[in-house]
Every structure is written in structure tokens, then in C-alpha cells.
GROMACS .gro file of C-alpha atoms in nm:
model
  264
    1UNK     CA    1 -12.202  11.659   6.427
    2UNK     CA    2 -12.258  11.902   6.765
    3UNK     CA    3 -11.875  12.017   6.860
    4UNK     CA    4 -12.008  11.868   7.205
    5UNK     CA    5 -11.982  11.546   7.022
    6UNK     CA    6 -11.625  11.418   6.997
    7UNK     CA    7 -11.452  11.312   6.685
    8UNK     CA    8 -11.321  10.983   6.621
    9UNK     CA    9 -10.941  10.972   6.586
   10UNK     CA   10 -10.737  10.725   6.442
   11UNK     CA   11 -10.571  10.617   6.761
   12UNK     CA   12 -10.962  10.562   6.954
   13UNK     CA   13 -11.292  10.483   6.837
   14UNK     CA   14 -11.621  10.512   7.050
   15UNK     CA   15 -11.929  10.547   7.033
   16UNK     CA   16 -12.079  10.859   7.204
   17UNK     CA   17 -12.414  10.994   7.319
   18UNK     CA   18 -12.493  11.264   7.505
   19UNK     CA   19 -12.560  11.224   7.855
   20UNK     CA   20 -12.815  11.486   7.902
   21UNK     CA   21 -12.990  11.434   7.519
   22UNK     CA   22 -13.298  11.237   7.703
   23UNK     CA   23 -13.325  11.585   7.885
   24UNK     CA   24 -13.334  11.758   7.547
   25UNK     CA   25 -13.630  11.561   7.411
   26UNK     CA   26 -13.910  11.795   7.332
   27UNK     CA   27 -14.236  11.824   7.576
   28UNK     CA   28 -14.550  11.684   7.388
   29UNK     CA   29 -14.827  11.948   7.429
   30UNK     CA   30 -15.185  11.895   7.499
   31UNK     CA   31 -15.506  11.951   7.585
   32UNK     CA   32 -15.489  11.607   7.753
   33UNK     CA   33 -15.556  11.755   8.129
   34UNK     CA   34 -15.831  11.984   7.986
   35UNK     CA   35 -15.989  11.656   7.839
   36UNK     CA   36 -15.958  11.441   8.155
   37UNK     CA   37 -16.149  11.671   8.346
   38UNK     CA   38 -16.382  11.733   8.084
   39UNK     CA   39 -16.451  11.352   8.056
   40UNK     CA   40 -16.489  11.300   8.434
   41UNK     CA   41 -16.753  11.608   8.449
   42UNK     CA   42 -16.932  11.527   8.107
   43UNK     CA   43 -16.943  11.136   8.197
   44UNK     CA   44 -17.073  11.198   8.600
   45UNK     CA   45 -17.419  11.191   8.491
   46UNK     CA   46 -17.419  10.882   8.222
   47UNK     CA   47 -17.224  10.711   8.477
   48UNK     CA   48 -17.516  10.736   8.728
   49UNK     CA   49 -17.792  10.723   8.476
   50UNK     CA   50 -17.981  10.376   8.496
   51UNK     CA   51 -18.185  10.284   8.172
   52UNK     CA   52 -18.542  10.232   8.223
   53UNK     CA   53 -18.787  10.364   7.917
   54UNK     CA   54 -18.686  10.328   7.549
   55UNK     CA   55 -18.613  10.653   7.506
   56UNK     CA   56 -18.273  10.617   7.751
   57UNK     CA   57 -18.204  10.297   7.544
   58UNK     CA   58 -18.194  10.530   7.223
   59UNK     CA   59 -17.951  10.762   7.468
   60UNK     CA   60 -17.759  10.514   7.553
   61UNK     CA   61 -17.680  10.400   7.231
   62UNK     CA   62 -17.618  10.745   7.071
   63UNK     CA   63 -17.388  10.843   7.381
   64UNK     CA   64 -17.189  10.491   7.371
   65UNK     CA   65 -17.145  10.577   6.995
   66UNK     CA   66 -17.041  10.945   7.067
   67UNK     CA   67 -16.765  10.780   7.316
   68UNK     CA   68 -16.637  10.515   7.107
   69UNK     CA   69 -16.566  10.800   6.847
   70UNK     CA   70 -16.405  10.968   7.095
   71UNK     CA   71 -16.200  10.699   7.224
   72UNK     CA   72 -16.065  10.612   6.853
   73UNK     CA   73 -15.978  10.958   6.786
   74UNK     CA   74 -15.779  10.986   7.070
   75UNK     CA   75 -15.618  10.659   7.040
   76UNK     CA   76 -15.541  10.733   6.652
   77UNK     CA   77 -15.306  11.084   6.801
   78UNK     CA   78 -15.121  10.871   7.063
   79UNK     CA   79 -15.033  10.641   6.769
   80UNK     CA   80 -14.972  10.899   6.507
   81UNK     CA   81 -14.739  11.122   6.828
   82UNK     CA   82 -14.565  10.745   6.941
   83UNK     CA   83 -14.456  10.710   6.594
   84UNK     CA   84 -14.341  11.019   6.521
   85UNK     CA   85 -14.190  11.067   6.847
   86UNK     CA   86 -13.964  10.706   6.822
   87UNK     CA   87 -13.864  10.782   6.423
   88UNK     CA   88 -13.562  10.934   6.568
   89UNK     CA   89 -13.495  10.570   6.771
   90UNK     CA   90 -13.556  10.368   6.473
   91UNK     CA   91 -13.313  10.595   6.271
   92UNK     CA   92 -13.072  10.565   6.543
   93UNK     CA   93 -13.142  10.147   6.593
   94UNK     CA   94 -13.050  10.099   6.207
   95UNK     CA   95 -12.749  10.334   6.179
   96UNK     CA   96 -12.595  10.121   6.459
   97UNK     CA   97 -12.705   9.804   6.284
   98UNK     CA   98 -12.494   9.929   5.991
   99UNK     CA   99 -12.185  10.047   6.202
  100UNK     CA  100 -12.201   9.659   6.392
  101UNK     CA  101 -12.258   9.508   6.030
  102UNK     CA  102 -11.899   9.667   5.897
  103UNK     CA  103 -11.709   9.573   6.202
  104UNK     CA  104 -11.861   9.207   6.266
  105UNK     CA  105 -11.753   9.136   5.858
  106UNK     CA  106 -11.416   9.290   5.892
  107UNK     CA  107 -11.375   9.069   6.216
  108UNK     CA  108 -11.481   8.736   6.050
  109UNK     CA  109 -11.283   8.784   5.787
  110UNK     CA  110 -10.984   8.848   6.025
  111UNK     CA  111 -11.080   8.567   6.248
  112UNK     CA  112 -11.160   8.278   6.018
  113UNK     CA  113 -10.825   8.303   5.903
  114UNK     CA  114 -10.670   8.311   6.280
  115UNK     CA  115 -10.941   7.989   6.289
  116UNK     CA  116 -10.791   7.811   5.997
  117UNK     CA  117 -10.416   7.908   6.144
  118UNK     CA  118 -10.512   7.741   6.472
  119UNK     CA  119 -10.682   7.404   6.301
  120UNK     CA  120 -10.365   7.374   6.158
  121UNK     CA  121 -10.151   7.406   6.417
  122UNK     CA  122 -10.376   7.185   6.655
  123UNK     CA  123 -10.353   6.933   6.359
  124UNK     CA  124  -9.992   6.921   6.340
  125UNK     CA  125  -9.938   6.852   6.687
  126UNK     CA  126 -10.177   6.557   6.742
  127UNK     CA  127 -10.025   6.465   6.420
  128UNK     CA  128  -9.687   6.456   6.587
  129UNK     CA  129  -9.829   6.320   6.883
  130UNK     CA  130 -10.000   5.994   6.666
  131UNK     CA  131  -9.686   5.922   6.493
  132UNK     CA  132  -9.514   5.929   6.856
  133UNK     CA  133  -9.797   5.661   6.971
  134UNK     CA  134  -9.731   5.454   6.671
  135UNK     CA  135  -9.393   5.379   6.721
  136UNK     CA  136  -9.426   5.332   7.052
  137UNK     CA  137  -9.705   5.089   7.078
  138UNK     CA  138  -9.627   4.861   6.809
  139UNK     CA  139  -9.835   4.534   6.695
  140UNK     CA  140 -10.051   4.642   7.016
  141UNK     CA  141 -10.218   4.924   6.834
  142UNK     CA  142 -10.480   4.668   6.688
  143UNK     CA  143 -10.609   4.660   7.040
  144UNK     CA  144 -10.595   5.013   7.168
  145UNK     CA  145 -10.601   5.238   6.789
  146UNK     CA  146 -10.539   5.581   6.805
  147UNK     CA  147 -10.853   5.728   6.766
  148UNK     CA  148 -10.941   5.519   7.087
  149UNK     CA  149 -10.689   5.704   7.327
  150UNK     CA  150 -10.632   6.060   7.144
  151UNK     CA  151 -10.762   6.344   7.357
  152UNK     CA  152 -10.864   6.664   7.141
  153UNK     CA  153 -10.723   6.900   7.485
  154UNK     CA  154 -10.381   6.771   7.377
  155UNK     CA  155 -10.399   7.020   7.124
  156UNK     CA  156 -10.487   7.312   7.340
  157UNK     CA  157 -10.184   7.602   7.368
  158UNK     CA  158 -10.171   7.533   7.775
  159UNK     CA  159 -10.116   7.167   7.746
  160UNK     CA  160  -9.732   7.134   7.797
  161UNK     CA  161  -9.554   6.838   7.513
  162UNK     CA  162  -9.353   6.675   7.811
  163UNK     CA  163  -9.683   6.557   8.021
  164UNK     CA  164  -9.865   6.474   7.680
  165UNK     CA  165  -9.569   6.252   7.600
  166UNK     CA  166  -9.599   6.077   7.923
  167UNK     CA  167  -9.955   6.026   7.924
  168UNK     CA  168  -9.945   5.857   7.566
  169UNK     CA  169  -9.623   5.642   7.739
  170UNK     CA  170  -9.838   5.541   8.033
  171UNK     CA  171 -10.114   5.482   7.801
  172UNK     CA  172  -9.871   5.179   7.597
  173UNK     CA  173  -9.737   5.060   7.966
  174UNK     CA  174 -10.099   4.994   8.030
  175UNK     CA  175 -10.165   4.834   7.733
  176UNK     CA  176  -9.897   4.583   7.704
  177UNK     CA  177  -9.962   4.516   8.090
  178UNK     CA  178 -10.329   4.417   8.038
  179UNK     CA  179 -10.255   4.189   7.744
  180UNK     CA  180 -10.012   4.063   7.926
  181UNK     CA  181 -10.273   4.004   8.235
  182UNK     CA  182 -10.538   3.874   8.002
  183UNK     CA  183 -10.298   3.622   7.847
  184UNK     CA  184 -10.171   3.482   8.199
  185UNK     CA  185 -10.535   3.425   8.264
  186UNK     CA  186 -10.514   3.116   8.036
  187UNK     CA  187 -10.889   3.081   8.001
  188UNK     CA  188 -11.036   2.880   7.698
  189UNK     CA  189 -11.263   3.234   7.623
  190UNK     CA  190 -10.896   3.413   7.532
  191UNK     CA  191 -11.015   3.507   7.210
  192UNK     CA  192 -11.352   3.671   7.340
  193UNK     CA  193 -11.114   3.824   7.597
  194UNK     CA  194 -10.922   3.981   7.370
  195UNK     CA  195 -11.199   4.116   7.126
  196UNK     CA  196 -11.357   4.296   7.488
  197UNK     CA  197 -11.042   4.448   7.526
  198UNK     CA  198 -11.015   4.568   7.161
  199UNK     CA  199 -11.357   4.730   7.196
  200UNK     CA  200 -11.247   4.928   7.491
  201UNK     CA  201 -11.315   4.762   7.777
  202UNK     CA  202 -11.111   4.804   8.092
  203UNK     CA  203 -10.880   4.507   8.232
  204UNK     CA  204 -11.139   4.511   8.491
  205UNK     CA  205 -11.412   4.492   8.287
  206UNK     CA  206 -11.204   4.196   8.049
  207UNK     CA  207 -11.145   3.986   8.436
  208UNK     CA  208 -11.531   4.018   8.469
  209UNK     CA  209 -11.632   3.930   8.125
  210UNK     CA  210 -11.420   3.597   8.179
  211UNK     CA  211 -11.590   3.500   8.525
  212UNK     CA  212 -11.928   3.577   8.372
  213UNK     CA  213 -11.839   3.307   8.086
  214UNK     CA  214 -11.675   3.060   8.280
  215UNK     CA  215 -11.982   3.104   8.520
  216UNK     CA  216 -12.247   3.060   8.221
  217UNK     CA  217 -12.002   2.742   8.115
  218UNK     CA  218 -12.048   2.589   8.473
  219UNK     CA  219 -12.425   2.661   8.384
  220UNK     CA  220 -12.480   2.499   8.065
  221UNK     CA  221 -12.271   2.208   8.201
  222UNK     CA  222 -12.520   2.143   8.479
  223UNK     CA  223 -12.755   2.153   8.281
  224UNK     CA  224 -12.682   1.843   8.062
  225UNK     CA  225 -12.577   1.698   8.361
  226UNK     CA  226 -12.880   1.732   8.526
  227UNK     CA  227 -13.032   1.615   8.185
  228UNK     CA  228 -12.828   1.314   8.185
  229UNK     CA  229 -12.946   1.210   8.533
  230UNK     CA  230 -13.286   1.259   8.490
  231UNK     CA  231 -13.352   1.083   8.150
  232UNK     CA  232 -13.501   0.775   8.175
  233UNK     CA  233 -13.281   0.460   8.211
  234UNK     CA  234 -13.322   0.150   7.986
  235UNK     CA  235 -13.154  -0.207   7.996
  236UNK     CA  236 -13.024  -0.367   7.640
  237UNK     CA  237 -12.834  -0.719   7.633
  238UNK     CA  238 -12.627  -0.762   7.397
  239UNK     CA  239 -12.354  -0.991   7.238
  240UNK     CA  240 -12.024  -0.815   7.093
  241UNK     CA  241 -11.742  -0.984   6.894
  242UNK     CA  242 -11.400  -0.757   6.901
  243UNK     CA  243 -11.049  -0.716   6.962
  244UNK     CA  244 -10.921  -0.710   7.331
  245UNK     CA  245 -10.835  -0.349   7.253
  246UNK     CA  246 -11.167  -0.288   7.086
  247UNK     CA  247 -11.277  -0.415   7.443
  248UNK     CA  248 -11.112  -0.202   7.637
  249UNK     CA  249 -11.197   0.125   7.403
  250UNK     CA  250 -11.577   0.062   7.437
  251UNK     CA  251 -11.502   0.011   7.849
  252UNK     CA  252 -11.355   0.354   7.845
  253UNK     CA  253 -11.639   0.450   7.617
  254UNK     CA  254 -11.910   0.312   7.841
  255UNK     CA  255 -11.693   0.488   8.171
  256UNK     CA  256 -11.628   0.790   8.021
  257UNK     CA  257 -12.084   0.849   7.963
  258UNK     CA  258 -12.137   0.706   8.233
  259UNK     CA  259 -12.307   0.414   8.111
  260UNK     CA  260 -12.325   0.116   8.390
  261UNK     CA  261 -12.235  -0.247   8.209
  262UNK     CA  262 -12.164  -0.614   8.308
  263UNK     CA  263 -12.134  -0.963   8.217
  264UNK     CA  264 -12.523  -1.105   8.092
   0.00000   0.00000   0.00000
């Protein structure tokens, strides 16, 4: 290595180039100048030459020829000087390669293992914080389960125990207060109620749910109602031998459907 080129110590590590190495690169020498001017004299007259007898076809075609030869020949150097010329990048492009290979595998191997150390860790304290939830909810954990509530930022180094703590406490209050609101409710759909709010539905959402059933209820109800009225009516005599009580059962009976009677 130049002595222009520092070392690397133990205490730093860098990379270096040299600022002025672009400067340094050597000057590719041609003729190319020579050959431009060449081309533009040589070519003035084919340029204004305009084909007419077969004899300037049979020019044409052994000048065109002449120039595609040219053309390839000079397009070959520029390839053969381009890859010459960027050898020195490539060599450069897969030493670094190497250097970046070494330090990204020492680096996973040191950080998978700070990874694996902060799994753990975030484990253990959502761990803590579940057995916390547990105790606290009780029997009411079959409607709002753990994995329902848990938030993976608990976990996170800036979240502070004390708030986490009160947001699993307000999270029970809640809980106990909508069961509690969904009870009081005292509708005949409890049941369905309760199987909304187990799927984690909002008290709102649960007070909703119930008007939308009662209102479907009130529905279907009309419905046979309006059934009732409109099928068509038909007059029976007939002769019945009971019990007074019997009687008044089958009154009731007839009342209760709606079913007009009378004496024949």
C-alpha cells in the first residue's frame, strides 16, 4: 500500500481512497481526432454523390462495405480499451464485496443472538403481563381471552410496566361493565348477545345487534299477523260434549287465536 494511504489501526477502521486517484488515471491515446477529420473529408463526396447508373450502385455497395468494416473495427478497440480500462473497477467492486461479506457475517452472528436475547425478554414480560390479566379478569376471560386484548408494543423497552398495568385494569373494568350492561338489557336474544360480545364486538355494537333482532322479531311477527288476517275465513257448526272447565279452556283457546264463536 502507497505510504499516502493510511493504515488501519486497531482503535479505527476506514476505508480510504485517494482523493485525487481519478486525476491519476492514465490519458487514452489516439489517432481518434486524426480519424474524425479524415472521415468528414473522405465521406464529403459519398455524402453528396446521388446514384444514378449501375456502375455507382456497384460503388455504393463496395464503399458501404469499406465503412461497415471500418465502423466494426473501431467499435471492436473502444470495447477491447472500455474493458481494459474498467478491470481495475471490477477488481476494486469485488475486493469490497469480500471486505462487506466478512463484516455483514460477523454482524449476524452477533446480532441474531442480541435477536434471540430480546424475543426472550419481550416474551417474559407479556408473559408476566398475561398471568397479571388472568387473575384479574376471572370467569370473564371466556368473553374477552387474552390473545383478544394483548398488544405486541407492550413489549417494547419504552413502554413503562405502571401504564401497561393500568391499561390491562381498565381493559377488565370494561369488561365486567359491558356484561353487566348486556345482562340489564334483559332481552330474550341474551345468549346471541353474549356470543357478539365474545367475538369482539363493542358494547355498542352488542346494543345494536339487539335492536336489529328485536326489530326483525317485530317483523316476522307482522308477518303472520298479516297472514292471519288475510287468510280466508270459513264457518263450521259444531256440537261439543265436555267439562265446564273443558269449556272454558277451549273459550280461552278460541280467544287467545282469535277465532270468533257463538251459540248455533
Amino acid at each position: 500500500m502507497e505510504n499516502n494511504i493510511e493504515l488501519v489501526t486497531s482503535n479505527k477502521a476506514e476505508l480510504i481512497i485517494k482523493d485525487d486517484f481519478d486525476k491519476q488515471l492514465p490519458q487514452i491515446l489516439s489517432n481518434i481526432e486524426m480519424l474524425k477529420e479524415w472521415a468528414l473529408r473522405r465521406t464529403e463526396e459519398d455524402r453528396a454523390l446521388v446514384l444514378e447508373t449501375e456502375s455507382d450502385f456497384e460503388y455504393a455497395r463496395s464503399r458501404c462495405a469499406t465503412i461497415n468494416a471500418l465502423i466494426r473495427q473501431i467499435d471492436d478497440k473502444r470495447k477491447e480499451i472500455k474493458k481494459r480500462y474498467t478491470e481495475p473497477v471490477s477488481k476494486f467492486e469485488k475486493s469490497v464485496k469480500e471486505l462487506t461479506e466478512i463484516l455483514s457475517k460477523t454482524k449476524d452472528i452477533l446480532w441474531d443472538q442480541v435477536k434471540e436475547k430480546e424475543e426472550a425478554e419481550d416474551t417474559e414480560k407479556l408473559e408476566k403481563y398475561k398471568r397479571y390479566y388472568v387473575k384479574k379478569i376471572g370467569s370473564n376471560i371466556f368473553y374477552r381471552p387474552w390473545e383478544m386484548v394483548v398488544d405486541k408494543k407492550w413489549a417494547n423497552k419504552t413502554a413503562k410496566e405502571k401504564i401497561v398495568l393500568e391499561k390491562i385494569d381498565d381493559i377488565v373494568s370494561r369488561t365486567e361493565k359491558d356484561l353487566q350492561t348486556i345482562l340489564s338489557i334483559q332481552s330474550k336474544y341474551t345468549i346471541p348477545l353474549l356470543q357478539k360480545y365474545r367475538s369482539g364486538a363493542t358494547i355498542q355494537d352488542v346494543i345494536l345487534y339487539n335492536q336489529e333482532l328485536m326489530q326483525m322479531d317485530n317483523k316476522n311477527q307482522e308477518y303472520v299477523n298479516e297472514e292471519n288476517d288475510t287468510e280466508e275465513q270459513v264457518e263450521i257448526v259444531f256440537k261439543v260434549t265436555c267439562s265446564k272447565n273443558q269449556i272454558k279452556i277451549l273459550k280461552d283457546f278460541l280467544k287467545n287465536n282469535k277465532i270468533s264463536y257463538g251459540r248455533a
